[in-house]
mmCIF file of C-alpha atoms in Angstrom:
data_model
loop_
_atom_site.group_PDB
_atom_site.id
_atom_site.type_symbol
_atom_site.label_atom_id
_atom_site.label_comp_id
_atom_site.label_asym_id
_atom_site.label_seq_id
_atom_site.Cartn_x
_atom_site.Cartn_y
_atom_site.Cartn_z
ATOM 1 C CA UNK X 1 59.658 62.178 73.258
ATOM 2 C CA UNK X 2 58.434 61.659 69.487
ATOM 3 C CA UNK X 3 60.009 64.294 67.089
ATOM 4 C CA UNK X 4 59.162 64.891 63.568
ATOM 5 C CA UNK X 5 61.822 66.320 61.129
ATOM 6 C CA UNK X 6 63.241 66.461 57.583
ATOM 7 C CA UNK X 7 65.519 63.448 56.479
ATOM 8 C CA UNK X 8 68.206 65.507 55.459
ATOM 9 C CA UNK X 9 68.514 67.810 58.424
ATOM 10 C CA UNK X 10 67.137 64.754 60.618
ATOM 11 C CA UNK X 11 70.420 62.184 59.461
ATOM 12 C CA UNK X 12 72.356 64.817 59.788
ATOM 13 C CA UNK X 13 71.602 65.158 63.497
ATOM 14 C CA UNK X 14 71.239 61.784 64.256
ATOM 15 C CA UNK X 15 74.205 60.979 62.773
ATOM 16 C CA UNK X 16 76.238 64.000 64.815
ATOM 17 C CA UNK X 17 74.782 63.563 68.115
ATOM 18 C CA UNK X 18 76.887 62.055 70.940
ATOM 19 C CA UNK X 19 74.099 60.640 72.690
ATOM 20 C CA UNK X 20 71.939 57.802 71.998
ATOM 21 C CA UNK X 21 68.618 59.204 70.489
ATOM 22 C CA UNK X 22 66.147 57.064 67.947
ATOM 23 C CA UNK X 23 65.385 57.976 64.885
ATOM 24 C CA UNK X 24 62.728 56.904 62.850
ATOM 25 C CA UNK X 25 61.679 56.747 59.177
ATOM 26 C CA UNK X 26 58.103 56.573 57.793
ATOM 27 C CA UNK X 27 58.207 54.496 54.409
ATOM 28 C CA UNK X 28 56.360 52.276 52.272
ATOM 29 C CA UNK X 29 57.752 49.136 51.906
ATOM 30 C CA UNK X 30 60.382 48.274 48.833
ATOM 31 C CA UNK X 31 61.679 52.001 49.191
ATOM 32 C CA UNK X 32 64.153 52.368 51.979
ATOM 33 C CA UNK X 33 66.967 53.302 50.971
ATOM 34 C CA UNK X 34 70.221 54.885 52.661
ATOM 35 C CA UNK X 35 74.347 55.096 52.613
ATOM 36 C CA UNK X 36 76.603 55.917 55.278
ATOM 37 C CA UNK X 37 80.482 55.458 55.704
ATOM 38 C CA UNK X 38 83.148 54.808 58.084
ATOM 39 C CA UNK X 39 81.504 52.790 60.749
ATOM 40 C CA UNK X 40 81.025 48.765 61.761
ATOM 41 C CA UNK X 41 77.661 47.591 60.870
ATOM 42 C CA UNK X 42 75.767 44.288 61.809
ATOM 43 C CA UNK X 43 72.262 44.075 60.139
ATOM 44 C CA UNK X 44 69.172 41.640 60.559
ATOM 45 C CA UNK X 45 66.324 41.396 57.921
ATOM 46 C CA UNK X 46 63.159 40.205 59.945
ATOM 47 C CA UNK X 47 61.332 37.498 57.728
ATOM 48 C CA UNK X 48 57.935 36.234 58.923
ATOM 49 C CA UNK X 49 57.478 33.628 56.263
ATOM 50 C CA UNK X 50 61.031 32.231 57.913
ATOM 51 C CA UNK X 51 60.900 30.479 61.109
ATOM 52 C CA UNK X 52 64.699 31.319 61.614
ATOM 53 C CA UNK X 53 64.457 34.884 60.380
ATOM 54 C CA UNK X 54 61.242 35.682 63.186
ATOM 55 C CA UNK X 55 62.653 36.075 66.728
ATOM 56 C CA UNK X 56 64.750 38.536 68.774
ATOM 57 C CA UNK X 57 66.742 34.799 69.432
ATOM 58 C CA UNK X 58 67.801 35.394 65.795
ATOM 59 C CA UNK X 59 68.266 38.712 65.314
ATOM 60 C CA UNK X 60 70.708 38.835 68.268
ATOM 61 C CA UNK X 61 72.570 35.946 66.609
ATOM 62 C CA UNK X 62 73.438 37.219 63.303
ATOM 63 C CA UNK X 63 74.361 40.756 64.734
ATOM 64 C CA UNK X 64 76.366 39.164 66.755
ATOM 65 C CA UNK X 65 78.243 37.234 64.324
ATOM 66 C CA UNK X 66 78.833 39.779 61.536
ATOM 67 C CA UNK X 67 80.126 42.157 64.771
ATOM 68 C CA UNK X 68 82.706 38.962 65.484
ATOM 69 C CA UNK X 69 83.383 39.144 62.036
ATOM 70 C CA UNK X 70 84.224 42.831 61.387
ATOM 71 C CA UNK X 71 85.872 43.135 65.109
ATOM 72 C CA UNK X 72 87.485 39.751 66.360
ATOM 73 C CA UNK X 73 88.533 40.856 69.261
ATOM 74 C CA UNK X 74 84.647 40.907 71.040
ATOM 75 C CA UNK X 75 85.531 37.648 70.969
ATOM 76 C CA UNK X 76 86.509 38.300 74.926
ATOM 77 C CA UNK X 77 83.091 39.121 75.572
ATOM 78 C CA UNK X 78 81.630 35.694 74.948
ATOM 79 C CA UNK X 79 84.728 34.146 76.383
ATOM 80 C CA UNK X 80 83.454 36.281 79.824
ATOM 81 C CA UNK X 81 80.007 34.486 80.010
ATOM 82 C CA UNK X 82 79.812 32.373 82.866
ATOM 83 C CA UNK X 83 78.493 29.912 81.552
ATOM 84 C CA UNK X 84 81.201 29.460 78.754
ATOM 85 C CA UNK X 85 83.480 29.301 81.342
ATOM 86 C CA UNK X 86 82.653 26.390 82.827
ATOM 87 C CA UNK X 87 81.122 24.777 79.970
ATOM 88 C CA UNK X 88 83.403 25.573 76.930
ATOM 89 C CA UNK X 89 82.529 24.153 74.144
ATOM 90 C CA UNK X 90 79.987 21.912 75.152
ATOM 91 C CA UNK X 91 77.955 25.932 76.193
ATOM 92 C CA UNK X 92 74.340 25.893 74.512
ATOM 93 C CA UNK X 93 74.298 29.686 74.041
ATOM 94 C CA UNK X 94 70.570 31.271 74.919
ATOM 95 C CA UNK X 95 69.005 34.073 74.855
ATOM 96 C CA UNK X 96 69.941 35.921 77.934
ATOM 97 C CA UNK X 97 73.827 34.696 77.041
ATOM 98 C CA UNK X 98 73.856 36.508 74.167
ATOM 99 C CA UNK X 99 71.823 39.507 74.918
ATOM 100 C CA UNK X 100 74.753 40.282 78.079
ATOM 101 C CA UNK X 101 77.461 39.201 75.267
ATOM 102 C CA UNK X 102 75.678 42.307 73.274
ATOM 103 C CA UNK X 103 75.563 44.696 75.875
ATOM 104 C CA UNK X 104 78.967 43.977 77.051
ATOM 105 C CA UNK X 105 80.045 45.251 73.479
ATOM 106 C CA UNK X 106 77.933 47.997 73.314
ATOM 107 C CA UNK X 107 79.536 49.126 76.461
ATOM 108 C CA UNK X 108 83.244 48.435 75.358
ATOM 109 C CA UNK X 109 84.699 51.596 73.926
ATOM 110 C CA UNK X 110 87.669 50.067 72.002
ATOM 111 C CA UNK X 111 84.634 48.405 69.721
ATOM 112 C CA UNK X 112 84.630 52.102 67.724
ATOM 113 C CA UNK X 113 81.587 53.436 66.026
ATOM 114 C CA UNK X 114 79.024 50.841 65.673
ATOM 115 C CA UNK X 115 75.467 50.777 63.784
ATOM 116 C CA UNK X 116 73.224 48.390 64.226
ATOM 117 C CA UNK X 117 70.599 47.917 61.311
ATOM 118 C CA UNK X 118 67.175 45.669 62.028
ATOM 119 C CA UNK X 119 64.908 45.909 59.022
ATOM 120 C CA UNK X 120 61.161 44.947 59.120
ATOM 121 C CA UNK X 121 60.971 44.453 62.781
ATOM 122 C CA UNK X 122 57.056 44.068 62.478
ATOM 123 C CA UNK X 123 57.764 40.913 61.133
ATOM 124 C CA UNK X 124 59.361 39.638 63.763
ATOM 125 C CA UNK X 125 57.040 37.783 66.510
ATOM 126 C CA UNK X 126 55.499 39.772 68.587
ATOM 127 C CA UNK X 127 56.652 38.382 72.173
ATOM 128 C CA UNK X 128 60.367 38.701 70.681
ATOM 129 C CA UNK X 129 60.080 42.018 69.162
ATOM 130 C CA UNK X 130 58.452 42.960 72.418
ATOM 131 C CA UNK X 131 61.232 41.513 74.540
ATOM 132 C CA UNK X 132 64.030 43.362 72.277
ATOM 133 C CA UNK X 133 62.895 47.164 72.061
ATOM 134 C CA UNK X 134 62.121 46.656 75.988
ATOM 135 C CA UNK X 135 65.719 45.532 76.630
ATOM 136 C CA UNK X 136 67.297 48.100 74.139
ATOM 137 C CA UNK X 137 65.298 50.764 75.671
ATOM 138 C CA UNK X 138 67.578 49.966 79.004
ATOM 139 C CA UNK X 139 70.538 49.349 77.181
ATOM 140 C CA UNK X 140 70.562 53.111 76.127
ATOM 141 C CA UNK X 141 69.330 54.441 79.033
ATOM 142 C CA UNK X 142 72.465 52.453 80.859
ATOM 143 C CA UNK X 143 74.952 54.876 81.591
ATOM 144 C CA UNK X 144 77.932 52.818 80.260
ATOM 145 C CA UNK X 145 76.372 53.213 76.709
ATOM 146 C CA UNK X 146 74.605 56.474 77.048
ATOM 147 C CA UNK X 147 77.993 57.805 75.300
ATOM 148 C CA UNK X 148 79.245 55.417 72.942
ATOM 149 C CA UNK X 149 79.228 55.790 69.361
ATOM 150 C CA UNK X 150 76.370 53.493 68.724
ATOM 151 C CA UNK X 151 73.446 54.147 65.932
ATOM 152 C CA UNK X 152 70.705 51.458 65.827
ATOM 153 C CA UNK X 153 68.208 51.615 63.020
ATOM 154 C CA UNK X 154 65.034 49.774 63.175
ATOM 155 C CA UNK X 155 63.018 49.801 59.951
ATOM 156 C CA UNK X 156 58.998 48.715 60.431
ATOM 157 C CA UNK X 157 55.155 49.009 59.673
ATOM 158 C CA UNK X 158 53.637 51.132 62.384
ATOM 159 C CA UNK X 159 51.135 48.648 63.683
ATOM 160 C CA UNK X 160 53.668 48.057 66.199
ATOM 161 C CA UNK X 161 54.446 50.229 68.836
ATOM 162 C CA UNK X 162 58.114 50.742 68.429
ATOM 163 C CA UNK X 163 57.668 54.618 69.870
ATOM 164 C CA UNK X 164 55.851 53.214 73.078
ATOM 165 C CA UNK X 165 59.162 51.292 74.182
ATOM 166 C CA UNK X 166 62.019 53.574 72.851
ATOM 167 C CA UNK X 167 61.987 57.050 74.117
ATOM 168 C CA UNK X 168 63.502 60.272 73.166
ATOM 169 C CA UNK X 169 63.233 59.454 68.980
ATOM 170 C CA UNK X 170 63.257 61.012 65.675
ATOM 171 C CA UNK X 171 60.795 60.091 62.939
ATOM 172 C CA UNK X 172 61.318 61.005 59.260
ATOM 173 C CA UNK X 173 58.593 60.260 57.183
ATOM 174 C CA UNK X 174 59.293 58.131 54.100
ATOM 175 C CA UNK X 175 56.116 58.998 51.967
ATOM 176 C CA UNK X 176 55.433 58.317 48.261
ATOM 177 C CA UNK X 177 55.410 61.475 47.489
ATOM 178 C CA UNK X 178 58.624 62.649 48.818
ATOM 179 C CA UNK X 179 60.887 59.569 46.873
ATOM 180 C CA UNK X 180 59.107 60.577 43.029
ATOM 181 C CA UNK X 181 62.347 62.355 42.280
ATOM 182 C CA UNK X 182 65.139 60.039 43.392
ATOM 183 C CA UNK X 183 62.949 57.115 41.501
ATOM 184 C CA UNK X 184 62.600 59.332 38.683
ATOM 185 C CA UNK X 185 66.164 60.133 38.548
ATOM 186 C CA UNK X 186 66.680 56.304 39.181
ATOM 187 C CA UNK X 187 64.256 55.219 36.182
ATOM 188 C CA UNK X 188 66.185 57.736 33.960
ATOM 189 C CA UNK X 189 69.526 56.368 34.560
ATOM 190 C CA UNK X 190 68.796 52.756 34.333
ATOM 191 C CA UNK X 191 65.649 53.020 31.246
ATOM 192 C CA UNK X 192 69.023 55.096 29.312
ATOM 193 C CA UNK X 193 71.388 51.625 29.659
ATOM 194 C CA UNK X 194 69.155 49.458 27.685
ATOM 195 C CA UNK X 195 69.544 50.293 24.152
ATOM 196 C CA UNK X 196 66.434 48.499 22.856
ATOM 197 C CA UNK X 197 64.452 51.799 24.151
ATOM 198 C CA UNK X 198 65.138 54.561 21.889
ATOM 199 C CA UNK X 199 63.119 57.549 21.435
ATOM 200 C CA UNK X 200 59.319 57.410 21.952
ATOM 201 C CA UNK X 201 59.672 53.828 23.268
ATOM 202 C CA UNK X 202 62.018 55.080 26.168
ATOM 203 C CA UNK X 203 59.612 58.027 27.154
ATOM 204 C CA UNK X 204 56.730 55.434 27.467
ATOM 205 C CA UNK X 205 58.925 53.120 29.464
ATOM 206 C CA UNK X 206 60.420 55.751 31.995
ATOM 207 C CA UNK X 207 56.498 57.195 32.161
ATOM 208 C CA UNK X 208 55.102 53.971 32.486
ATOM 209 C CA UNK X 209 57.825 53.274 35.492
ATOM 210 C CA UNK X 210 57.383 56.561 37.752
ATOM 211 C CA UNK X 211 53.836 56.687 37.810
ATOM 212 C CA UNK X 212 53.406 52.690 38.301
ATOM 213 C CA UNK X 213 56.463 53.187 41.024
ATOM 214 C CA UNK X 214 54.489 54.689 44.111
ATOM 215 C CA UNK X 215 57.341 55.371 45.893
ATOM 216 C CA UNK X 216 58.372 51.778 45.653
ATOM 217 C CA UNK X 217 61.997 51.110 44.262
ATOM 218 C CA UNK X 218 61.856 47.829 44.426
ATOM 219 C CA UNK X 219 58.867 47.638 42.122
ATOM 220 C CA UNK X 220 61.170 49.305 39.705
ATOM 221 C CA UNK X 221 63.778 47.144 40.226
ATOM 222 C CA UNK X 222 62.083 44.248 40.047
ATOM 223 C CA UNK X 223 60.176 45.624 36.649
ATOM 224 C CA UNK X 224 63.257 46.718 35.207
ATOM 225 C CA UNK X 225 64.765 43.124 35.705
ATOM 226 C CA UNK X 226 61.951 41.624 33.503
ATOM 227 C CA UNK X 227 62.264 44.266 31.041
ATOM 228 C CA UNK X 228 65.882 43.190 30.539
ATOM 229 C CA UNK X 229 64.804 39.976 29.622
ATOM 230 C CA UNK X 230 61.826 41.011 27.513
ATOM 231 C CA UNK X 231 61.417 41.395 23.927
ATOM 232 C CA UNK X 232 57.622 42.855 25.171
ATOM 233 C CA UNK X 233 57.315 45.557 27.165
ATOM 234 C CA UNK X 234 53.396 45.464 27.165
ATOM 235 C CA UNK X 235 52.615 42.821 29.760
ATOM 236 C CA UNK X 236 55.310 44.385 31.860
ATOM 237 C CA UNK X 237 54.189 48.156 31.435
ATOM 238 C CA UNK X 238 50.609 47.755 30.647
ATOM 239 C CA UNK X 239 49.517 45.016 33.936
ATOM 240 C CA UNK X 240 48.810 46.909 37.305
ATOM 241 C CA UNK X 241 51.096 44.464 39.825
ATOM 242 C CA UNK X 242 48.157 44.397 43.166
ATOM 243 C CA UNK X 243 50.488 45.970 45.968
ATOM 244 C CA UNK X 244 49.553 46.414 49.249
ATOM 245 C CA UNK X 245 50.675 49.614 50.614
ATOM 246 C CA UNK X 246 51.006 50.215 54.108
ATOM 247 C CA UNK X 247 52.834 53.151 55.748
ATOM 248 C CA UNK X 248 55.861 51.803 57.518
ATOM 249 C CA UNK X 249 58.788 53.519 59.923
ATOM 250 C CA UNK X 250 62.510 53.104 60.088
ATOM 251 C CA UNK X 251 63.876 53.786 63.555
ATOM 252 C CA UNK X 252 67.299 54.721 64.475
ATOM 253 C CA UNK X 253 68.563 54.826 67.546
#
């Protein structure tokens, strides 16, 4: 079931709730944006231009390793795969290895509160992406993890259908409109550092910035860093950077 709520309230809820439930964000890319504390996280940035950064093969991988990292002791549950056993060292870990090595620590309650972050999952391939919301969709639905303290967020376009393989989710809507205040408030702060703007000048920069921003802080960002570096501001302020803007979701699980 596909519910539609506030971010604040929505977080809240998500955040609070014992069960595993998804919860999704509608954004345009560059504007994501989030902070929350006390917890182990193991994130993934999906790359399409990246042969390495494209598959569920990888993602699985790199969560894996930064959840060795922060908790050494899952160690045990790649030291459990049968295959390791025999094999030791010489063990070519594949897919389906590492996928059980993942659900064996989702299941293991001494692991503590864990979130899981995938960003940009549409540009992941599609088999792989596929494969991964299909076998997550279990994982939750698994008894052994239907209680654990486990958030996953998955961050994507909505040309794929994320919603048709995860049930029971929440979807916030990220929307242009709804980020003009925090970018303002953003543009403010960081326009007031630079000293070469100064009255007039400063106006026309911070202007120039929220209404070029469309709900896109990296834009900003990435503007600000050239105006740093600058002694013009025109090119920077005046030149209308083509974006392509497509809505986008963040789900979290």
């Amino acid at each position: 079931m596909e519910r539609e709520r506030r971010p604040s309230n929505s977080l809240d809820l998500w955040r609070s709730r014992i069960r595993q439930e998804c919860l999704i964000f509608i954004f345009d890319p560059g504007n994501h944006s989030w902070k929350i504390n006390q917890f182990y996280m193991s994130y993934f940035f999906c790359d399409d231009k990246d042969e390495r950064l494209r598959t569920a093969y990888a993602i699985l991988v790199n969560l894996l390793t930064q959840l060795l990292e922060q908790v050494p002791d899952v160690i045990r549950h790649f030291l459990a795969e049968p295959e390791y056993t025999t094999n030791k060292e010489k063990t070519v870990w594949n897919y389906g290895m590492l996928w059980r090595v993942f659900e064996r620590i989702m299941s293991d309650t001494h692991c503590g509160k864990v979130y899981i972050l995938i960003d940009a999952l549409d540009e992941c391939e599609e088999e792989s992406c596929t494969k991964l919301l299909k076998q997550l969709q279990r994982l939750l639905c698994d008894a052994t993890t239907a209680t654990r303290p486990i958030k996953i967020v998955i961050t994507s376009r909505p040309h794929i259908a994320v919603t048709s393989h995860l049930t029971e989710v929440i979807k916030i809507p990220l929307a242009a409109e709804t980020l003009k205040s925090d970018i303002s408030a953003f543009v403010e702060a960081e326009v007031y550092k630079q000293p070469q703007f100064t009255g007039s000048l400063r106006e026309e920069v911070q202007k120039a910035l929220i209404d070029g921003a469309n709900g896109m802080f990296l834009w900003v960002s990435l503007i600000l860093d050239g105006l740093k570096n600058s002694a013009d501001t025109r090119p920077l302020l005046s030149g209308r950077h083509s974006r392509n803007y497509r809505p986008a979701f963040l789900v979290c699980i």
